[in-house]
Coordinates of C-alpha atoms in Angstrom, one line a residue:
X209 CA 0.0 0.0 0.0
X210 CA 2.8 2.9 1.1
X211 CA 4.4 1.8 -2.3
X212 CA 1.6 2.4 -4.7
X213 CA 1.1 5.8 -2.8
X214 CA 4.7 6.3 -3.3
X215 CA 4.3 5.4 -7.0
X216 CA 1.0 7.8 -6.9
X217 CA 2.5 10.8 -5.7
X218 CA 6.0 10.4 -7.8
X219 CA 3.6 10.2 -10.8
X220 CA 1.5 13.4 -9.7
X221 CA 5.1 15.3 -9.5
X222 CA 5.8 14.4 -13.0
X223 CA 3.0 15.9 -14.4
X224 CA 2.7 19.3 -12.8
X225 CA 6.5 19.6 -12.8
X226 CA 5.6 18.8 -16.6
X227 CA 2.9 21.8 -16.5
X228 CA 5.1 24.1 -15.1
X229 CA 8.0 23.4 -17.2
X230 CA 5.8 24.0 -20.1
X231 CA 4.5 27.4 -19.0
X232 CA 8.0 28.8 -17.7
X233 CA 9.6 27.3 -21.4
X234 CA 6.1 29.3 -23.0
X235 CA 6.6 32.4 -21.0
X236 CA 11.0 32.5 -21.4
X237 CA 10.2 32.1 -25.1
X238 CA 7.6 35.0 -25.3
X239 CA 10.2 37.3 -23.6
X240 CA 12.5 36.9 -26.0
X241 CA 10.1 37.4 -28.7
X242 CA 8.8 40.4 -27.3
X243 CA 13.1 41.6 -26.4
X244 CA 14.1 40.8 -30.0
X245 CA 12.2 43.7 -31.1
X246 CA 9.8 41.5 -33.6
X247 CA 6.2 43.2 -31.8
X248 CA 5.0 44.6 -35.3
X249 CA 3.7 48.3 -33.9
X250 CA 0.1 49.1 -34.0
X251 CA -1.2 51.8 -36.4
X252 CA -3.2 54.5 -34.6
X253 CA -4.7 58.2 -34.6
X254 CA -3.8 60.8 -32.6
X255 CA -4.1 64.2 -32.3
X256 CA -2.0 66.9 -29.9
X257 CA -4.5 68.4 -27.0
X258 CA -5.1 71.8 -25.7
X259 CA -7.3 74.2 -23.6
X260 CA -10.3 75.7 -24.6
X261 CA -13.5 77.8 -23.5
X262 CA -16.0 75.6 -21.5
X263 CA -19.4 77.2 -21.1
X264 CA -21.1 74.8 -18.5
X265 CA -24.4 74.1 -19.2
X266 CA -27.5 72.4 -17.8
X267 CA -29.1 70.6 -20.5
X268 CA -32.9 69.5 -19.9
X269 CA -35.3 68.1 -22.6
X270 CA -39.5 70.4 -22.7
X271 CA -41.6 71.5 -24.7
X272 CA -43.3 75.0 -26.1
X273 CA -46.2 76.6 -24.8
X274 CA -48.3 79.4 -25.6
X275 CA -48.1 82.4 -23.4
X276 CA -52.2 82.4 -23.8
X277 CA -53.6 79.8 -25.6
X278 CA -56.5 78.3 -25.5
X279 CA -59.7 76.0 -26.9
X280 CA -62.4 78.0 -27.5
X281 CA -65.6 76.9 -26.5
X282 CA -69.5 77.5 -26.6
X283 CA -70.9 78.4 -23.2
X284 CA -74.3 78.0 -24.0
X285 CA -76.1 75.5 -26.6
X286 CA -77.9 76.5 -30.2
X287 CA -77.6 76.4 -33.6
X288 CA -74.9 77.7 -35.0
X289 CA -76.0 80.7 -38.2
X290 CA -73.0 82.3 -38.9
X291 CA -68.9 81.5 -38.8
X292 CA -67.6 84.4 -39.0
X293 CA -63.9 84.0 -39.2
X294 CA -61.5 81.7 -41.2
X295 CA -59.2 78.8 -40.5
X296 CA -55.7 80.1 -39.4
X297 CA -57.1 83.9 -39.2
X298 CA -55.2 86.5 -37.2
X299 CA -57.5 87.5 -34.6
X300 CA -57.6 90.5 -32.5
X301 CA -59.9 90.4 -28.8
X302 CA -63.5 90.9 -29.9
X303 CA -63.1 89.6 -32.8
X304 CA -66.5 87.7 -34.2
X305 CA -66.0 83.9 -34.1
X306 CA -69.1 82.1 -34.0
X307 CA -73.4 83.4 -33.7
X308 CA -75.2 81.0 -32.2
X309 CA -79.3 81.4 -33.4
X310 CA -80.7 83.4 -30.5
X311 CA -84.1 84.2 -32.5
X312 CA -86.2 83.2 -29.3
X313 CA -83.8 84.6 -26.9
X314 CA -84.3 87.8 -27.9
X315 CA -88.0 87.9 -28.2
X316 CA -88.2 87.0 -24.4
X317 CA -85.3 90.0 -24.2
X318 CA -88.0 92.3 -25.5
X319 CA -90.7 91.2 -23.5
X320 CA -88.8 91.9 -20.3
X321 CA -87.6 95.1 -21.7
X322 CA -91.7 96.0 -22.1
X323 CA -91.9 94.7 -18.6
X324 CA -88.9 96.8 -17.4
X325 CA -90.6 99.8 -18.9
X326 CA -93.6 99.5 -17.4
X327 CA -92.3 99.0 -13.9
X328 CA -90.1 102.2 -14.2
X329 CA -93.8 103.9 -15.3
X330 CA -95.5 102.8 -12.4
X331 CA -92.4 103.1 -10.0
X332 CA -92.2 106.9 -11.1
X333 CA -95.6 107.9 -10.8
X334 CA -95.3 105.9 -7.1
X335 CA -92.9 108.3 -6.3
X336 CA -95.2 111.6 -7.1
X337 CA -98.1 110.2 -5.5
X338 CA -96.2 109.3 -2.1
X339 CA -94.8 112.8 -2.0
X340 CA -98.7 114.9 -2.2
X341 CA -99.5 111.4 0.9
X342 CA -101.7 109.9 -1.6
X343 CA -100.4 106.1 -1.1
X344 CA -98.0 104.6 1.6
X345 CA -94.4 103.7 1.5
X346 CA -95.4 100.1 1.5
X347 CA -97.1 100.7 -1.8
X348 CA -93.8 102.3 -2.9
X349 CA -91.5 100.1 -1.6
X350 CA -93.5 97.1 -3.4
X351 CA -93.3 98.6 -6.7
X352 CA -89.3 99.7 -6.5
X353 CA -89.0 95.9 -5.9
X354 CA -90.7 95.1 -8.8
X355 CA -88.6 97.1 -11.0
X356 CA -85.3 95.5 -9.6
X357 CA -86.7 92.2 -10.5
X358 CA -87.8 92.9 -13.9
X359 CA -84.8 95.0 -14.5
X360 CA -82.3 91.8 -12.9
X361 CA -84.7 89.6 -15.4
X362 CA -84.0 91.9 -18.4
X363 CA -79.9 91.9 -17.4
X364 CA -79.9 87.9 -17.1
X365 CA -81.6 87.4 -20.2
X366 CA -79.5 90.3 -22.3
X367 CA -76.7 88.0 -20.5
X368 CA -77.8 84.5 -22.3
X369 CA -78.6 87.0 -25.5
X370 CA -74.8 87.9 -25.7
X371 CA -73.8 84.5 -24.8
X372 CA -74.8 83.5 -28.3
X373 CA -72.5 85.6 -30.5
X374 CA -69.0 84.0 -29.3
X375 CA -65.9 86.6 -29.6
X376 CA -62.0 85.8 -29.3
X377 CA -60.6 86.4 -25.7
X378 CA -57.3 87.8 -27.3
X379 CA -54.9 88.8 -30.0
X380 CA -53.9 84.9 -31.6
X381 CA -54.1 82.8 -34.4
X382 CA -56.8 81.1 -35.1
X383 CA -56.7 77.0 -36.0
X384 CA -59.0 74.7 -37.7
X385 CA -62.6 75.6 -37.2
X386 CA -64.5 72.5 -35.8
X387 CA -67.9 73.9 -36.7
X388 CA -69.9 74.4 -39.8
X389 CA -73.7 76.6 -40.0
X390 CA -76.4 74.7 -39.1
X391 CA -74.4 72.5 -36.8
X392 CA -76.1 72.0 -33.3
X393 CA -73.4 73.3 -30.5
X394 CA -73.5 71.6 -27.1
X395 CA -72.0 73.8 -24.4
X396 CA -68.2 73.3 -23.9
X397 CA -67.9 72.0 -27.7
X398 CA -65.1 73.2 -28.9
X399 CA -65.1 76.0 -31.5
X400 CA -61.6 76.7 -32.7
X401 CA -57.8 76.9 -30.8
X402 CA -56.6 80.3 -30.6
X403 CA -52.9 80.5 -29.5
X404 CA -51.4 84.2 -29.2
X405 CA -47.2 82.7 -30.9
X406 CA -45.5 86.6 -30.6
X407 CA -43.7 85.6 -28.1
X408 CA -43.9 81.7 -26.9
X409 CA -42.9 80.1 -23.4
X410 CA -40.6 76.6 -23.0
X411 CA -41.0 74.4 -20.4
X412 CA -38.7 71.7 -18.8
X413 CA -37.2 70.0 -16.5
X414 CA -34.2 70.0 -14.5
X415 CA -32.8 67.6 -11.6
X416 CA -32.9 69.4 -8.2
X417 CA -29.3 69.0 -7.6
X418 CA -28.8 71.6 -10.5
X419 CA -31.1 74.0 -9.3
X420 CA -28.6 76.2 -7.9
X421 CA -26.9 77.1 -11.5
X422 CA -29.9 78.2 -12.6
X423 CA -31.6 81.4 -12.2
X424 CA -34.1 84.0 -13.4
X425 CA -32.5 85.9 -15.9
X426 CA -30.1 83.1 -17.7
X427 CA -30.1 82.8 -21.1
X428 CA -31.2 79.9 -22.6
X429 CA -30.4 78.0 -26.6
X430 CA -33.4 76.3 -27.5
X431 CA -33.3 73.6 -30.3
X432 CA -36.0 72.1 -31.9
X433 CA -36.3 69.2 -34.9
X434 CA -37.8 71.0 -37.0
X435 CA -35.1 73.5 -37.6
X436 CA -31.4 71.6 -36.9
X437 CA -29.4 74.2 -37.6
X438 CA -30.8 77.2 -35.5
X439 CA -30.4 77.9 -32.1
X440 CA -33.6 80.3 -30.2
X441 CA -32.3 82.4 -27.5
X442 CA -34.8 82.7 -24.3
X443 CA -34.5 83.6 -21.3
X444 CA -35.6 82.1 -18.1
X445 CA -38.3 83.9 -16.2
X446 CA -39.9 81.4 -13.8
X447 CA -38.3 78.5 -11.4
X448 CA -40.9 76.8 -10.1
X449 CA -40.6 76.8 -6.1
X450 CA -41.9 73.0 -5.8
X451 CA -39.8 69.7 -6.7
X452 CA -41.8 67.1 -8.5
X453 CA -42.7 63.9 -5.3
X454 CA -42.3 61.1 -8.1
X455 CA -39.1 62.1 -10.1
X456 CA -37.3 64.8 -7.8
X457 CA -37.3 67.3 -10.9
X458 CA -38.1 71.2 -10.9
X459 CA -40.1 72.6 -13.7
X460 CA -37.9 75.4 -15.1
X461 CA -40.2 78.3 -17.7
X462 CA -38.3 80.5 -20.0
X463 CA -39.7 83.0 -22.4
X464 CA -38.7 83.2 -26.5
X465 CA -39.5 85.3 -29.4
X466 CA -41.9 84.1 -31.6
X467 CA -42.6 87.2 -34.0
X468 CA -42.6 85.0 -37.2
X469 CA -44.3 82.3 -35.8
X470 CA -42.3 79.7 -36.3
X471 CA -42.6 77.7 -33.0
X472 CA -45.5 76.2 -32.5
X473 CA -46.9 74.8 -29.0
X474 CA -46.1 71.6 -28.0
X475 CA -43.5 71.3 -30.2
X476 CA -40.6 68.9 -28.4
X477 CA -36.9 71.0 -27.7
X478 CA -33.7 70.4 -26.3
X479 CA -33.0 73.6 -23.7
X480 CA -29.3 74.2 -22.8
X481 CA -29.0 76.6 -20.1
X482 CA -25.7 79.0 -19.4
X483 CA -24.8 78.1 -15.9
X484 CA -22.2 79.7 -14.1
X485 CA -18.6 81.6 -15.9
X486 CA -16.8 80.6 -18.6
X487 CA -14.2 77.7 -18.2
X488 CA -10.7 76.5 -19.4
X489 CA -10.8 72.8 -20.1
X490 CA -8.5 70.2 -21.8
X491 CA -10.9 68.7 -24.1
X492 CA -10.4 65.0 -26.0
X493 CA -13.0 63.3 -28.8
X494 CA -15.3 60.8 -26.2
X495 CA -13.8 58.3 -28.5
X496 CA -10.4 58.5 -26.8
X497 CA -11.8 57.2 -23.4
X498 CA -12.0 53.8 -22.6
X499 CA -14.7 53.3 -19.7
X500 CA -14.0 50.6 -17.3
X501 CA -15.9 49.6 -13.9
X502 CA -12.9 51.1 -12.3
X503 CA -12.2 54.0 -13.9
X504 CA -11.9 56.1 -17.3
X505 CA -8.7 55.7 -19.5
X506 CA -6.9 57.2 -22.7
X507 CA -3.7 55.9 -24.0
X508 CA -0.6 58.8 -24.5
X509 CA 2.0 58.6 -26.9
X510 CA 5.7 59.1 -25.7
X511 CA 9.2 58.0 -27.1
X512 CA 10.4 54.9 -26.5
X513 CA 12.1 54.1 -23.5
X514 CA 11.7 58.1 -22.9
X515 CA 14.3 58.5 -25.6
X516 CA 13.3 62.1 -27.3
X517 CA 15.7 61.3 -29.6
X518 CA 14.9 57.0 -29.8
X519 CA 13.0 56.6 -33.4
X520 CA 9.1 55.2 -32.9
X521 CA 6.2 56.2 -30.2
X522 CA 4.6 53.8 -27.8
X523 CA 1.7 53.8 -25.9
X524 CA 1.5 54.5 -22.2
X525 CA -2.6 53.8 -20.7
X526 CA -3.3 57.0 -17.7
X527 CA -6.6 57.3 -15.8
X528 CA -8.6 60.5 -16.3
X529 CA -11.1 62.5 -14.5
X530 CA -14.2 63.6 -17.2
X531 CA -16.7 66.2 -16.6
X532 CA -19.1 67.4 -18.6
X533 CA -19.9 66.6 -22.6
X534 CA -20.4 69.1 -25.3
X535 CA -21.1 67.4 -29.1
X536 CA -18.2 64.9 -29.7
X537 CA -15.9 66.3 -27.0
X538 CA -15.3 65.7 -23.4
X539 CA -13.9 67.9 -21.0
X540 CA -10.8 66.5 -18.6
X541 CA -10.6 67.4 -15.1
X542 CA -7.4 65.5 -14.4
X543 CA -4.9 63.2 -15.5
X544 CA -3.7 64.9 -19.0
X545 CA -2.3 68.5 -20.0
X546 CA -2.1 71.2 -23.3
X547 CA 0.6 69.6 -25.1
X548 CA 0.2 65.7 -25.0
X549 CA -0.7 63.4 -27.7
X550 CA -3.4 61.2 -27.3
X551 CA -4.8 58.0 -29.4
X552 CA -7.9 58.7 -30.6
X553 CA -8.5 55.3 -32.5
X554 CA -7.3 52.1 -32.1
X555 CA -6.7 51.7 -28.8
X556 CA -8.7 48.6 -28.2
X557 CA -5.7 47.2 -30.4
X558 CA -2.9 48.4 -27.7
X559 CA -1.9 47.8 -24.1
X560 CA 0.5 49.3 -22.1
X561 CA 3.8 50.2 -23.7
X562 CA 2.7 48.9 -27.4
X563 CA 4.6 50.4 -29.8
X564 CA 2.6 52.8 -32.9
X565 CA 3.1 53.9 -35.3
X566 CA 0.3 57.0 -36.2
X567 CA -2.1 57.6 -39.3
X568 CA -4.6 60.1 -39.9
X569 CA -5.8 59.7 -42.5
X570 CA -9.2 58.8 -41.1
X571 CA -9.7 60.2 -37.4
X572 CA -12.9 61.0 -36.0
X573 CA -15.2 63.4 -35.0
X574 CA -14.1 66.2 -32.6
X575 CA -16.8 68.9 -32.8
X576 CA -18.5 71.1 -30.2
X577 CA -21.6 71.4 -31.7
X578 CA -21.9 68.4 -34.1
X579 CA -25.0 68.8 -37.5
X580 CA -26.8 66.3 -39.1
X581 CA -26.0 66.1 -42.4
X582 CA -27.9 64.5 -45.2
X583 CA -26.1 61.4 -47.4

């Protein structure tokens, strides 16, 4: 038994002794590769770095609004017998939208104007007779209350009379009329949308830990789809003093020029808000960072063996600090300077120390303020 256990374990030595022989004979013969100078260099981009202006912003995503705007509506039922304005009209307050029929309203307006007339007739000559004590103050008193009600009557029914011709509420732009003559309106049916687009309000949202770079007063670079290669300026003129229970947001308000009507409300924008001075910042293409669980990276290129004179580059891997993002760019806090030379390509080819050898021919994008443009 104690020699087939001696056998066992002389036979387990062998073989890892065999295993480790092989990986030390692997890993001598791969140093001498890699000493002999045969590591064929890796072909790169790059591009020298420097400082420039950093405006911070706080970018939120909204939407336009109207500084009025609303649905106009009917408050009272009828026929309707006359439209009296046009499908995308300009409007001014008072205009004539709509006349309801009101043919039996104002018969019954006229018969409480009779009434009205003949309570003021017998109110008056109440008045002479109680002054030469020919009937009592009671007899007075009745009849004055008489001619409030009728007159209170009259003013309630001129009230539903006027209720039937519907006017705009302000200056706007009319939409597309919803009704036609002859068409029964219900109450609350609405009429047309009249949105007032001189000037034209954007609303959005903002996380509440960046409420204290904004303020009343900021400027404000609206985008919107429909025009991709305009900026609006606005300003911001309301913060709201409430954060939002179910996201932790603040709605922001900021006010635009509108005079030719090109914004429209609803319409989706991108809002970029000016927060805070003007910044120096060492700014890379975000295609130079490599982002790993423990960190951000970029690959620098020096001479070799920190030879300035030593022909070829290689690669050295540094940790960076990133702040904020502005088109293709990124800014860096910390870990590079104005002066070095950074791969901007290939570097998911390169580890520390790889030699390059660098080719722009092709490099990529590296703009502030990046445009679609069409194929």
């Amino acid at each position: 038994m104690i020699k087939r256990m001696i056998m066992m374990l002389m036979a387990v030595g062998v073989l890892f002794g065999g295993i480790f022989g092989y990986k030390a004979f692997m890993n001598a013969m791969m140093m001498k590769y890699m000493t002999a100078g045969d590591v064929k260099p890796v072909a790169v981009s790059s591009m020298k770095i420097a400082e420039y202006p950093w405006q911070p912003l706080v970018k939120a995503v909204g939407s336009l609004r109207a500084v009025r705007g609303v649905d106009v509506a009917s408050e009272v039922s009828g026929i309707v017998e006359e439209v009296a304005f046009k499908s995308g009209d300009m409007l001014k307050a008072g205009d004539v939208l709509v006349r309801l029929n009101a043919e039996s309203d104002l018969a019954l307006l006229r018969s409480l104007k009779v009434g009205v007339t003949l309570a003021q007739t017998v109110y008056d000559r109440d008045v002479k007779q109680l002054a030469v004590q020919a009937i009592s103050q009671a007899v007075v008193d009745a009849d004055e209350a008489q001619l409030k009600s009728r007159q209170a009557e009259l003013a309630q029914q001129q009230a539903q009379v006027d209720k039937k011709t519907i006017h705009a509420p302000f200056d706007g732009k009319a939409g597309i009329s919803r009704v036609n003559p002859g068409q029964y309106l219900n109450p609350g049916e609405k009429i047309v949308t009249l949105q007032a687009l001189g000037s034209i309000l954007v609303d959005f949202y903002i996380p509440q830990q960046e409420v204290a770079r904004v303020a009343v007063g900021q400027k404000v670079d609206v985008l919107v789809d429909a025009y991709p290669e305009r900026k609006f300026l606005g300003v911001v003129t309301v913060i709201n003093p409430r954060v939002e229970d179910d996201s932790r947001n603040v709605l922001v308000e900021a006010l635009m020029d509108n005079a030719k009507n090109e914004l429209f409300p609803g319409m989706f924008v991108t809002a970029e808000v000016e927060a805070g001075a003007v910044n120096q910042y060492v700014t890379i293409p975000q295609s130079a960072v490599t982002f790993n669980p423990y960190g951000a990276t970029v690959y620098f290129l020096e001479k070799k063996n920190g030879d300035s004179q030593a022909p070829g580059m290689v690669a050295r891997q540094t940790f960076i600090t990133t702040g904020e993002t502005r088109g293709d760019q990124v800014a860096v806090l910390k870990g590079l300077k104005a002066g070095d030379e950074i791969v901007t390509s290939g570097q998911m080819k390169l580890k520390n120390g790889s030699p390059v050898v660098v080719n722009n021919e092709v490099v990529p994008a590296n703009d502030a303020a990046p445009q679609p443009v069409d194929q």
